[in-house]
Short mmCIF file of C-alpha atoms in Angstrom, two decimals:
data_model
loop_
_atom_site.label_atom_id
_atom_site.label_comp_id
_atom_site.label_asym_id
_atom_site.label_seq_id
_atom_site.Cartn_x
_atom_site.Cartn_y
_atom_site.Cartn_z
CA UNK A 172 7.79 18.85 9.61
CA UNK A 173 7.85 15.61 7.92
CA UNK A 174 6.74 14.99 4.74
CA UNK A 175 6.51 12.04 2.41
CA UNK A 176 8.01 12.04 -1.12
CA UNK A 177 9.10 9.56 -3.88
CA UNK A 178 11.65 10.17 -6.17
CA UNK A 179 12.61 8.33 -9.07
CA UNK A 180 16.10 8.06 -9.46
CA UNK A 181 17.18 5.63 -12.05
CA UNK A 182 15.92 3.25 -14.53
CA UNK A 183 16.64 -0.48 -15.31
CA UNK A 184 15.29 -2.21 -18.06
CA UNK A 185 11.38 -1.94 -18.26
CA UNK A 186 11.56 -0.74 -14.24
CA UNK A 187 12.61 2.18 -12.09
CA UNK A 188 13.64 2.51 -8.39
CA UNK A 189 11.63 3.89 -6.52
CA UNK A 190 13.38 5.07 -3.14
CA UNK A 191 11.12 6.56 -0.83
CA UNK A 192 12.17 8.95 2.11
CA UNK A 193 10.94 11.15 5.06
CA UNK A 194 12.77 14.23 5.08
CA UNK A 195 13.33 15.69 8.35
CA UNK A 196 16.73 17.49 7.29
CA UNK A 197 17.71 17.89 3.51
CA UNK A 198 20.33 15.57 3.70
CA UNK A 199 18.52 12.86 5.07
CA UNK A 200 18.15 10.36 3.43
CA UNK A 201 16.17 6.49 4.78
CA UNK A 202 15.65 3.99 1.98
CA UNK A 203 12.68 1.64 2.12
CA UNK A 204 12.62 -1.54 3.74
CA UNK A 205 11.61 -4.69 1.68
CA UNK A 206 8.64 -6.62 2.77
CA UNK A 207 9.95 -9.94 3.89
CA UNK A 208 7.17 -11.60 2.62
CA UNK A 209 9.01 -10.89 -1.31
CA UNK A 210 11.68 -12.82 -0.34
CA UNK A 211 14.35 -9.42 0.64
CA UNK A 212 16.82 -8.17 -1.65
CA UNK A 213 17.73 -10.85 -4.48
CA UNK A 214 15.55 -8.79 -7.36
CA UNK A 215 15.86 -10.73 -11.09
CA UNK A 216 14.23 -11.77 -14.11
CA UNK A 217 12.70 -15.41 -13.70
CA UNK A 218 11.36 -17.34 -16.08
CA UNK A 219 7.38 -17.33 -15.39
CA UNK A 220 5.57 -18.84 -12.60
CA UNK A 221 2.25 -18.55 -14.06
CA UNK A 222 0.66 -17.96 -17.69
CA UNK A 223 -2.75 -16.92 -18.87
CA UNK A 224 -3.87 -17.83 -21.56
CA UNK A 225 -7.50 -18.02 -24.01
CA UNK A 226 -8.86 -17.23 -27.35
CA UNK A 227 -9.50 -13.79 -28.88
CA UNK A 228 -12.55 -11.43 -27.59
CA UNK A 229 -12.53 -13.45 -24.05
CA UNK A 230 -10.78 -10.69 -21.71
CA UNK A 231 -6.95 -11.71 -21.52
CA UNK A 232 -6.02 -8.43 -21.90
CA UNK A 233 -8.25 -7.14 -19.18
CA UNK A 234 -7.15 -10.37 -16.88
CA UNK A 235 -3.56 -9.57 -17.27
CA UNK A 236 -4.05 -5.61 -16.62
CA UNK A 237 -6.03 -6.42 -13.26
CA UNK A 238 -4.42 -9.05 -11.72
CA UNK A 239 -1.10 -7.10 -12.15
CA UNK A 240 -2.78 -4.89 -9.37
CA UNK A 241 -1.72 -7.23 -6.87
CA UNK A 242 1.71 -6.95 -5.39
CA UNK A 243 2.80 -10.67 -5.11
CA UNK A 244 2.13 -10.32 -9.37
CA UNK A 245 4.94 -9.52 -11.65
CA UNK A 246 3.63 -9.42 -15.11
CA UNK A 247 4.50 -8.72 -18.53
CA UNK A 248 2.81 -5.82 -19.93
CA UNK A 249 2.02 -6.97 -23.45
CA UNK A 250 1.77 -10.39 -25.45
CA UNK A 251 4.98 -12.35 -25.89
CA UNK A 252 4.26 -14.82 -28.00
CA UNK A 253 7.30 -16.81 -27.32
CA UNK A 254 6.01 -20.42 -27.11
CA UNK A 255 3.79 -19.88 -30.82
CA UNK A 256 6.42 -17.90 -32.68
CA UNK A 257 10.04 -17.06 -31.31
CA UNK A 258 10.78 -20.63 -29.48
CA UNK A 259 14.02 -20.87 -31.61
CA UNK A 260 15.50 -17.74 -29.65
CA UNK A 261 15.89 -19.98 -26.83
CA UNK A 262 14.68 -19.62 -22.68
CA UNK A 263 17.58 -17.11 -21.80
CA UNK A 264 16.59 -14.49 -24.57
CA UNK A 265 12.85 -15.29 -23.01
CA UNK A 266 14.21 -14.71 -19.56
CA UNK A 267 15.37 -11.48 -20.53
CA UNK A 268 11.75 -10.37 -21.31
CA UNK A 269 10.00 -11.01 -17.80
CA UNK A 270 9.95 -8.29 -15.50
CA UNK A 271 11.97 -8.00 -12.41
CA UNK A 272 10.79 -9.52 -9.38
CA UNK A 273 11.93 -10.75 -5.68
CA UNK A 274 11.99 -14.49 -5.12
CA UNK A 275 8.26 -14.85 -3.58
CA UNK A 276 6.57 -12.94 -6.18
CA UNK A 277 5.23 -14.79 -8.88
CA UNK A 278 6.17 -14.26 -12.51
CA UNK A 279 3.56 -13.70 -15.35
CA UNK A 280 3.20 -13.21 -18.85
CA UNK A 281 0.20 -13.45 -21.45
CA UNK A 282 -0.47 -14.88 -25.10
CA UNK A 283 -3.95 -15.85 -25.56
CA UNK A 284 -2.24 -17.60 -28.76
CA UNK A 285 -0.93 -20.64 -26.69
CA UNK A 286 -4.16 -22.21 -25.91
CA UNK A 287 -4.59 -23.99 -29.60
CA UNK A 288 -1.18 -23.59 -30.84
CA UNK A 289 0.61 -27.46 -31.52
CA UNK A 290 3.56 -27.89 -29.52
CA UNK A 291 2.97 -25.15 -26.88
CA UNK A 292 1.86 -27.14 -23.77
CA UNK A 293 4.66 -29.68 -24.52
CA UNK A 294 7.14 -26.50 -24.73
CA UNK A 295 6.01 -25.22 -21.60
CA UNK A 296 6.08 -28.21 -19.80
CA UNK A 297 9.77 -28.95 -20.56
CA UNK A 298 10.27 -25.36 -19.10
CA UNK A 299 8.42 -25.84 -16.23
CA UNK A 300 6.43 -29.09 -15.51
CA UNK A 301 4.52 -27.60 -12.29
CA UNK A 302 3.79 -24.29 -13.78
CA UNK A 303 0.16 -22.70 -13.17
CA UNK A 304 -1.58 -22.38 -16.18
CA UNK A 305 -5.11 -19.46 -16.34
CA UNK A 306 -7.35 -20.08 -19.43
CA UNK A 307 -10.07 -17.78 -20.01
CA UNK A 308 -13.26 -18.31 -21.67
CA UNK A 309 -16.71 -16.91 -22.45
CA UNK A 310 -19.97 -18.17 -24.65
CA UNK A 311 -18.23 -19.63 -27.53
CA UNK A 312 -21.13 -18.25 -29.70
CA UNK A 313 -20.85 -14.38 -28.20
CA UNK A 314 -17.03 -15.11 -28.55
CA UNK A 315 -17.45 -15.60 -32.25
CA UNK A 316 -19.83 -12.08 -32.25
CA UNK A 317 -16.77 -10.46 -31.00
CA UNK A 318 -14.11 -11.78 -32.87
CA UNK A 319 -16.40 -10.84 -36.46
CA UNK A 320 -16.48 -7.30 -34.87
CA UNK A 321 -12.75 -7.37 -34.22
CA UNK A 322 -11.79 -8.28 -37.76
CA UNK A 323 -14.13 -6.27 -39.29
CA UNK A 324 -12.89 -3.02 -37.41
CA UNK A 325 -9.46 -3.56 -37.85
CA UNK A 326 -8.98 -2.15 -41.25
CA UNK A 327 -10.35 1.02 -40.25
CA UNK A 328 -8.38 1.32 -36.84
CA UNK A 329 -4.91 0.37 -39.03
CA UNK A 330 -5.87 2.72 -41.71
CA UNK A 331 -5.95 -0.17 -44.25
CA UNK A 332 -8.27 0.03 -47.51
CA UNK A 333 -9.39 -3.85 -48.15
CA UNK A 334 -9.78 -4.54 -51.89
CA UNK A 335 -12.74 -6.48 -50.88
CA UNK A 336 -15.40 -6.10 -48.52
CA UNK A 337 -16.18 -8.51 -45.25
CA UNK A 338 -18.96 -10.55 -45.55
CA UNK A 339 -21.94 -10.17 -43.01
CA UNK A 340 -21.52 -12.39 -39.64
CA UNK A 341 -24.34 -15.27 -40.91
CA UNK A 342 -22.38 -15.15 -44.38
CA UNK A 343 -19.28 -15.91 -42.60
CA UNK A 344 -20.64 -18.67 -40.25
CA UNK A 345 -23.11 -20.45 -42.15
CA UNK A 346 -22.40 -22.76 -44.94
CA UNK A 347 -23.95 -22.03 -48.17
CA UNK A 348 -24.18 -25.07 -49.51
CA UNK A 349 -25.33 -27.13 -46.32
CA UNK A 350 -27.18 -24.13 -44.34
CA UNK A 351 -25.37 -25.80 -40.97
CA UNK A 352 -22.32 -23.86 -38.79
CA UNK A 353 -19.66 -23.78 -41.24
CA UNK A 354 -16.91 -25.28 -38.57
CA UNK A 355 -13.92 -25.01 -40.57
CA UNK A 356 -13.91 -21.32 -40.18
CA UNK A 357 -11.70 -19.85 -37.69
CA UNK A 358 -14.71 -18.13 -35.79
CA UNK A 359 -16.26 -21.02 -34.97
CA UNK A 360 -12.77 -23.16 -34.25
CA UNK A 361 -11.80 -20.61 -31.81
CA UNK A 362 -15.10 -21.76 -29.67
CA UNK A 363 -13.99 -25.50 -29.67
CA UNK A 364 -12.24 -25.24 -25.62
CA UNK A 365 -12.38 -28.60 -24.78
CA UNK A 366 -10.43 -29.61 -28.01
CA UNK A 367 -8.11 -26.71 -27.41
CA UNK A 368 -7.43 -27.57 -23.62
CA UNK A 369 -7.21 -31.23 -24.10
CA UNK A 370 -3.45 -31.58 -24.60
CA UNK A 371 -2.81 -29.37 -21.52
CA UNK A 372 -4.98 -32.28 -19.55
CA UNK A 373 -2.84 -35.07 -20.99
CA UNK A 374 0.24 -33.40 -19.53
CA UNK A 375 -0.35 -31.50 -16.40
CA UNK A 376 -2.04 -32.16 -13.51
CA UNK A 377 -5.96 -30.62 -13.40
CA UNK A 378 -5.17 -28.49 -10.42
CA UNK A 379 -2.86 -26.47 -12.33
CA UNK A 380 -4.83 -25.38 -14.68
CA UNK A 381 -7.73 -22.69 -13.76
CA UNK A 382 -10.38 -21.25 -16.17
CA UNK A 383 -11.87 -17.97 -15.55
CA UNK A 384 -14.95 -17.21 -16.76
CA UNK A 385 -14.69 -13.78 -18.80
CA UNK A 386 -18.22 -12.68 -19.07
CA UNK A 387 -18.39 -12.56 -15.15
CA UNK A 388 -14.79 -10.87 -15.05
CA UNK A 389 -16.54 -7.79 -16.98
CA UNK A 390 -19.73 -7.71 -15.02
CA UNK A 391 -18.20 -8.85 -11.25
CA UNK A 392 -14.42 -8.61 -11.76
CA UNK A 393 -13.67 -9.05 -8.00
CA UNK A 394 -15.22 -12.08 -7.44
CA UNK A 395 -13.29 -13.73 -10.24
CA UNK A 396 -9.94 -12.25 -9.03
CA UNK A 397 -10.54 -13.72 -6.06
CA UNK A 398 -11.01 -17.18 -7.41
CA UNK A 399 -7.53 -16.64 -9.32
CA UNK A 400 -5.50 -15.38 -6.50
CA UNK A 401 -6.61 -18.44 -4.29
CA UNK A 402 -5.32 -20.46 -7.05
CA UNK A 403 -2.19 -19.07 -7.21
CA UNK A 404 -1.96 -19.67 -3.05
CA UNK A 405 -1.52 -15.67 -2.28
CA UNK A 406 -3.75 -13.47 -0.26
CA UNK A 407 -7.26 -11.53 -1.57
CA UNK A 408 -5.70 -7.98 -2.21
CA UNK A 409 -7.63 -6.92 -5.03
CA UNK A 410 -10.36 -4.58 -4.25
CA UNK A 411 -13.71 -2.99 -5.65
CA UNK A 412 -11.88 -0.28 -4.86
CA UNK A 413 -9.22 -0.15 -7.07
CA UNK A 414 -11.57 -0.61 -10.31
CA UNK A 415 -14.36 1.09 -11.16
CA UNK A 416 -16.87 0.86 -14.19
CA UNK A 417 -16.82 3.52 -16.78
CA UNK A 418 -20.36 3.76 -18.17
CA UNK A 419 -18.85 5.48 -21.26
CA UNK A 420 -17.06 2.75 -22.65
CA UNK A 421 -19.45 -0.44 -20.69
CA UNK A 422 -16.81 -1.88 -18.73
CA UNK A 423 -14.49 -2.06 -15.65
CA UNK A 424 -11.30 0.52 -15.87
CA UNK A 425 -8.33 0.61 -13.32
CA UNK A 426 -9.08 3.54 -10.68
CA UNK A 427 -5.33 4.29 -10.39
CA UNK A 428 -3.71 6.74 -9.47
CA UNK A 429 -3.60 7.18 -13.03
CA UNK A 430 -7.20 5.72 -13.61
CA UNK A 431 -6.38 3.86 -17.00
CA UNK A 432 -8.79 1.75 -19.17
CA UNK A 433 -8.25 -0.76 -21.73
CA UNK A 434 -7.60 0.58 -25.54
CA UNK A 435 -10.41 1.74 -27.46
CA UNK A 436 -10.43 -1.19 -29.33
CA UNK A 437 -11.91 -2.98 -25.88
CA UNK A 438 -15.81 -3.34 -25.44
CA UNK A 439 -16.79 -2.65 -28.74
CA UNK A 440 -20.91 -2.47 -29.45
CA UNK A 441 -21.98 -5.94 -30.98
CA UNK A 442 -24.39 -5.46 -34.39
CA UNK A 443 -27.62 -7.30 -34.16
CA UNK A 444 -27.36 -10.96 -35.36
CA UNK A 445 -30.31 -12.93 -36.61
CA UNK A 446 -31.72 -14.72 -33.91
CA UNK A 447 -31.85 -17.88 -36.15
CA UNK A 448 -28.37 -18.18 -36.49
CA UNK A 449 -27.62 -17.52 -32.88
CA UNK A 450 -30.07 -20.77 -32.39
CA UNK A 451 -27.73 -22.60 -34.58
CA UNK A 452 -24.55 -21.30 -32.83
CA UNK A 453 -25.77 -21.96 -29.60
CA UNK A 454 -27.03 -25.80 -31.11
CA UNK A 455 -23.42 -26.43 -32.38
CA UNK A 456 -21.60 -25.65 -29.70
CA UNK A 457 -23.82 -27.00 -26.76
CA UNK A 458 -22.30 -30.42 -27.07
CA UNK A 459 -18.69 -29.18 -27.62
CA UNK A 460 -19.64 -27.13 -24.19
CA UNK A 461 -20.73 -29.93 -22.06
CA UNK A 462 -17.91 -31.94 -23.08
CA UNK A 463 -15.84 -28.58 -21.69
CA UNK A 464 -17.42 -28.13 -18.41
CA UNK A 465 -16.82 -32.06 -17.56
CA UNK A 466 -12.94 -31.51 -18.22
CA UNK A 467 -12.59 -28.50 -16.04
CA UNK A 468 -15.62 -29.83 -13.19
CA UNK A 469 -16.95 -26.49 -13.69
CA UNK A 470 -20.12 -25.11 -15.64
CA UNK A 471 -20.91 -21.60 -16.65
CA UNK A 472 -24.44 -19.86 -17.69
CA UNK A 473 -24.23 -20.63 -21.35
CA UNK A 474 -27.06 -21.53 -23.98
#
């Protein structure tokens, strides 16, 4: 009787053969056959076809974990951070840190970082001038809820005792001297996308850069998959069946096998904000917005 098995039998770095067989005798022995459609046998680490990109609190993470679902998608499983902080090491030691793929797969890695750091877009340009490039976004002004929470928890999840205490969110935002959106802070610069994404416009071409709207990835994560895969010209393959939405923790998790969810640190329960300074959040950055939406020819349900 046949019966299907998988063994792993040796490890690379960061990947592990997988050879399947169907064992009719025990020393038989019939090794997969590549799907043409990856381009056959010539396996390697390539520089990246495709990077995604965004500010804090907007979903990177969770775009990065989902669209590696699809098998055309070779990504890098955490932030590299090559472009904003270890250029000097040069595109061969970056090489070395994508995963291995066959020649029609498409090569991915993610540092939300990118998107406002100087020099980055010109960098990755000179690496690869017809690159596709995925920014992700959500209400600037929820964004900036997010990002307060994220701060403010991360002493506790490090361990680390502050020798001062974190100001409340309409402290933080609000300038006491003026009573207007205090700008220069980085909560509220973080929000500014059209500045951000302007010097990717002056150097590539619009239809190589996609934005994603992260609110609708964590409420209909399909349907915004599906957007990004016909953007990156390869077939719908990601399902409603291989996520599912944990109730526990308010968002959408992997199904597996393993089912897997984001770190705990993901989805965290927003404190109530006064609506008056929500107002003025959603007043500042209306203009910034519109501005936004006419550079990508796209608008999303914002304030």
């Amino acid at each position: 009787m046949k019966t299907q098995l998988a063994v792993i039998v040796g490890f690379l770095p960061g990947i592990s053969i997988m050879i399947f067989f169907a064992q009719q005798h025990a020393s038989t022995l019939k090794l997969a056959q590549v799907p043409p459609k990856y381009g056959h046998t010539k396996r390697a680490q390539r520089l990246p076809h495709a990077i995604v990109f965004g500010e804090k609190k907007c979903g990177t993470r969770a775009l990065q974990t989902f669209l590696a679902l699809h098998p055309s998608i070779k990504a890098v499983r955490r932030e590299v951070h090559f472009f904003d902080e270890k250029y000097h090491k040069g595109l061969e030691w970056y090489r070395h840190l994508m995963p291995f793929s066959f020649p029609k797969q498409i090569t991915m890695e993610t540092t939300p970082r990118y998107a406002r750091t100087p020099g980055v877009a010109d960098s990755i340009y000179k690496m690869n001038s017809s690159i596709r490039l995925i920014y992700i976004v959500k209400d600037p002004a929820l964004r900036a809820v997010s990002d307060y929470v994220h701060i403010k928890a991360r002493p506790v999840r490090l361990g680390i005792k502050l020798k001062y205490s974190i100001p409340p969110f309409e402290k933080v935002v609000i300038s006491k001297h003026t009573g207007a959106i205090n700008e220069t802070v980085g909560l509220i610069q973080r929000g500014l996308y059209a500045k951000h994404l302007q010097q990717w416009f002056e150097l590539f071409n619009a239809t190589q850069i996609h934005v994603v709207d992260g609110a609708k990835l964590t409420t209909d994560p399909v349907s915004e998959l599906s957007r990004v895969e016909d953007f990156l010209n390869i077939k719908r393959m990601i399902t409603n069946k291989m996520l599912y939405y944990n109730k526990t923790k308010g968002f959408y998790c992997v199904s597996g096998p393993p089912p897997y969810c984001l770190q705990e640190g993901k989805g965290r329960p927003h404190p109530h904000i006064d609506d008056k300074v929500m107002e003025k959040l959603h007043d500042f950055y209306r203009p910034h917005n519109q501005a936004f939406f006419k550079m990508i020819g796209r608008r999303f349900d914002w304030p």
